[in-house]
PDB file of C-alpha atoms in Angstrom:
ATOM      1  CA  MET H 182      15.413 -51.497 -47.038  1.00 81.00           C
ATOM      2  CA  PRO H 183      11.652 -50.872 -46.742  1.00 88.00           C
ATOM      3  CA  VAL H 184       9.931 -51.450 -43.423  1.00 91.00           C
ATOM      4  CA  VAL H 185       6.227 -52.273 -43.179  1.00 93.00           C
ATOM      5  CA  ILE H 186       4.241 -51.327 -40.095  1.00 93.00           C
ATOM      6  CA  ALA H 187       0.628 -52.512 -40.035  1.00 93.00           C
ATOM      7  CA  VAL H 188      -1.973 -51.206 -37.600  1.00 93.00           C
ATOM      8  CA  ALA H 189      -5.125 -53.313 -37.495  1.00 89.00           C
ATOM      9  CA  ASN H 190      -7.959 -54.035 -35.102  1.00 87.00           C
ATOM     10  CA  ALA H 191     -11.476 -55.216 -35.893  1.00 83.00           C
ATOM     11  CA  SER H 192     -13.181 -53.008 -33.325  1.00 82.00           C
ATOM     12  CA  GLY H 193     -14.143 -49.420 -34.018  1.00 82.00           C
ATOM     13  CA  SER H 194     -12.864 -46.454 -32.017  1.00 84.00           C
ATOM     14  CA  ALA H 195      -9.662 -48.284 -31.121  1.00 86.00           C
ATOM     15  CA  GLY H 196      -7.383 -45.426 -32.197  1.00 91.00           C
ATOM     16  CA  LYS H 197      -6.033 -47.031 -35.379  1.00 93.00           C
ATOM     17  CA  THR H 198      -6.206 -43.908 -37.552  1.00 94.00           C
ATOM     18  CA  THR H 199      -4.784 -41.660 -34.840  1.00 95.00           C
ATOM     19  CA  THR H 200      -1.905 -44.102 -34.345  1.00 95.00           C
ATOM     20  CA  VAL H 201      -1.176 -44.388 -38.078  1.00 96.00           C
ATOM     21  CA  VAL H 202      -1.231 -40.659 -38.817  1.00 96.00           C
ATOM     22  CA  SER H 203       0.861 -39.851 -35.723  1.00 96.00           C
ATOM     23  CA  LEU H 204       3.451 -42.532 -36.558  1.00 96.00           C
ATOM     24  CA  ALA H 205       3.589 -41.365 -40.178  1.00 97.00           C
ATOM     25  CA  ASP H 206       4.257 -37.805 -39.031  1.00 97.00           C
ATOM     26  CA  LEU H 207       7.053 -38.881 -36.679  1.00 97.00           C
ATOM     27  CA  ILE H 208       8.704 -41.329 -39.073  1.00 96.00           C
ATOM     28  CA  GLY H 209       8.247 -38.953 -42.031  1.00 96.00           C
ATOM     29  CA  ARG H 210      10.641 -36.512 -40.376  1.00 96.00           C
ATOM     30  CA  HIS H 211      13.484 -38.981 -41.018  1.00 95.00           C
ATOM     31  CA  ARG H 212      12.300 -41.381 -43.740  1.00 95.00           C
ATOM     32  CA  ARG H 213       9.803 -41.476 -46.577  1.00 95.00           C
ATOM     33  CA  VAL H 214       6.402 -42.868 -45.597  1.00 97.00           C
ATOM     34  CA  VAL H 215       3.362 -44.023 -47.557  1.00 96.00           C
ATOM     35  CA  VAL H 216       0.154 -44.397 -45.551  1.00 96.00           C
ATOM     36  CA  VAL H 217      -2.145 -46.987 -47.144  1.00 93.00           C
ATOM     37  CA  ASP H 218      -5.700 -46.068 -46.155  1.00 92.00           C
ATOM     38  CA  ALA H 219      -7.710 -49.277 -46.527  1.00 90.00           C
ATOM     39  CA  ASP H 220     -10.620 -48.016 -44.415  1.00 89.00           C
ATOM     40  CA  GLY H 221     -13.852 -47.333 -46.297  1.00 86.00           C
ATOM     41  CA  GLN H 222     -14.458 -44.235 -44.167  1.00 90.00           C
ATOM     42  CA  ALA H 223     -11.216 -42.730 -45.533  1.00 91.00           C
ATOM     43  CA  THR H 224     -10.419 -40.919 -42.286  1.00 93.00           C
ATOM     44  CA  ALA H 225      -6.628 -41.119 -42.683  1.00 94.00           C
ATOM     45  CA  THR H 226      -7.006 -39.744 -46.211  1.00 94.00           C
ATOM     46  CA  SER H 227      -8.985 -36.806 -44.800  1.00 94.00           C
ATOM     47  CA  TRP H 228      -6.554 -36.195 -41.958  1.00 95.00           C
ATOM     48  CA  LEU H 229      -3.719 -36.070 -44.489  1.00 95.00           C
ATOM     49  CA  GLY H 230      -5.414 -33.302 -46.447  1.00 94.00           C
ATOM     50  CA  HIS H 231      -7.474 -34.964 -49.163  1.00 93.00           C
ATOM     51  CA  ARG H 232     -11.246 -35.024 -49.463  1.00 90.00           C
ATOM     52  CA  PRO H 233     -12.223 -38.643 -50.174  1.00 86.00           C
ATOM     53  CA  GLU H 234     -15.091 -37.636 -52.457  1.00 84.00           C
ATOM     54  CA  THR H 235     -12.621 -35.862 -54.770  1.00 85.00           C
ATOM     55  CA  VAL H 236     -10.082 -38.720 -54.946  1.00 82.00           C
ATOM     56  CA  LEU H 237     -10.218 -40.034 -58.513  1.00 80.00           C
ATOM     57  CA  VAL H 238      -8.022 -43.104 -58.102  1.00 80.00           C
ATOM     58  CA  GLY H 239      -8.034 -44.703 -54.669  1.00 82.00           C
ATOM     59  CA  LEU H 240      -6.681 -47.944 -53.283  1.00 83.00           C
ATOM     60  CA  GLY H 241      -9.295 -50.156 -54.955  1.00 80.00           C
ATOM     61  CA  GLU H 242      -8.961 -48.556 -58.369  1.00 78.00           C
ATOM     62  CA  GLY H 243      -5.170 -48.535 -58.082  1.00 78.00           C
ATOM     63  CA  LEU H 244      -5.153 -52.278 -57.498  1.00 78.00           C
ATOM     64  CA  LEU H 245      -7.478 -52.944 -60.428  1.00 79.00           C
ATOM     65  CA  ARG H 246      -6.132 -50.551 -63.072  1.00 75.00           C
ATOM     66  CA  ARG H 247      -3.089 -51.041 -65.262  1.00 67.00           C
ATOM     67  CA  ALA H 248      -1.471 -47.906 -63.864  1.00 66.00           C
ATOM     68  CA  GLY H 249      -1.246 -49.613 -60.492  1.00 78.00           C
ATOM     69  CA  VAL H 250      -1.105 -48.193 -57.032  1.00 82.00           C
ATOM     70  CA  ASN H 251       1.838 -45.884 -57.767  1.00 84.00           C
ATOM     71  CA  ALA H 252      -0.474 -43.735 -59.871  1.00 82.00           C
ATOM     72  CA  ALA H 253      -2.873 -43.416 -56.928  1.00 88.00           C
ATOM     73  CA  VAL H 254      -0.338 -42.233 -54.306  1.00 93.00           C
ATOM     74  CA  LEU H 255      -0.825 -38.560 -53.403  1.00 93.00           C
ATOM     75  CA  ASP H 256       1.451 -36.002 -51.763  1.00 96.00           C
ATOM     76  CA  THR H 257       0.432 -34.487 -48.428  1.00 96.00           C
ATOM     77  CA  ASP H 258       1.337 -31.326 -46.539  1.00 94.00           C
ATOM     78  CA  THR H 259       3.124 -33.488 -43.954  1.00 93.00           C
ATOM     79  CA  SER H 260       6.843 -33.627 -44.681  1.00 94.00           C
ATOM     80  CA  GLY H 261       7.998 -37.042 -45.917  1.00 96.00           C
ATOM     81  CA  VAL H 262       4.468 -38.498 -45.942  1.00 97.00           C
ATOM     82  CA  ARG H 263       2.416 -39.604 -48.943  1.00 96.00           C
ATOM     83  CA  VAL H 264      -0.930 -41.398 -48.926  1.00 96.00           C
ATOM     84  CA  LEU H 265      -2.486 -44.160 -50.966  1.00 92.00           C
ATOM     85  CA  PRO H 266      -6.015 -42.897 -50.402  1.00 92.00           C
ATOM     86  CA  SER H 267      -9.257 -44.612 -49.762  1.00 88.00           C
ATOM     87  CA  ASN H 268     -12.319 -43.188 -51.419  1.00 76.00           C
ATOM     88  CA  ARG H 269     -15.979 -43.785 -50.974  1.00 64.00           C
TER      89      ARG H 269
END
């Protein structure tokens, strides 16, 4: 059964990205994880090994295109972790 963990806070520099990437790494050792990077700065995408300026299909495009978000999910070098990237 899928589990959803959301990390959100309106203020900047609150540690949201650090928390998300660290949790994904820990949970990814035992279960499959998809990090959904909804931040326009795409920091989680970068931390997980993808340059946002080279991402062709990001979260926004995945939601709007027929292919859907599954086509936008990318593999990472972190075991068990994939990312639905943000792009600028």
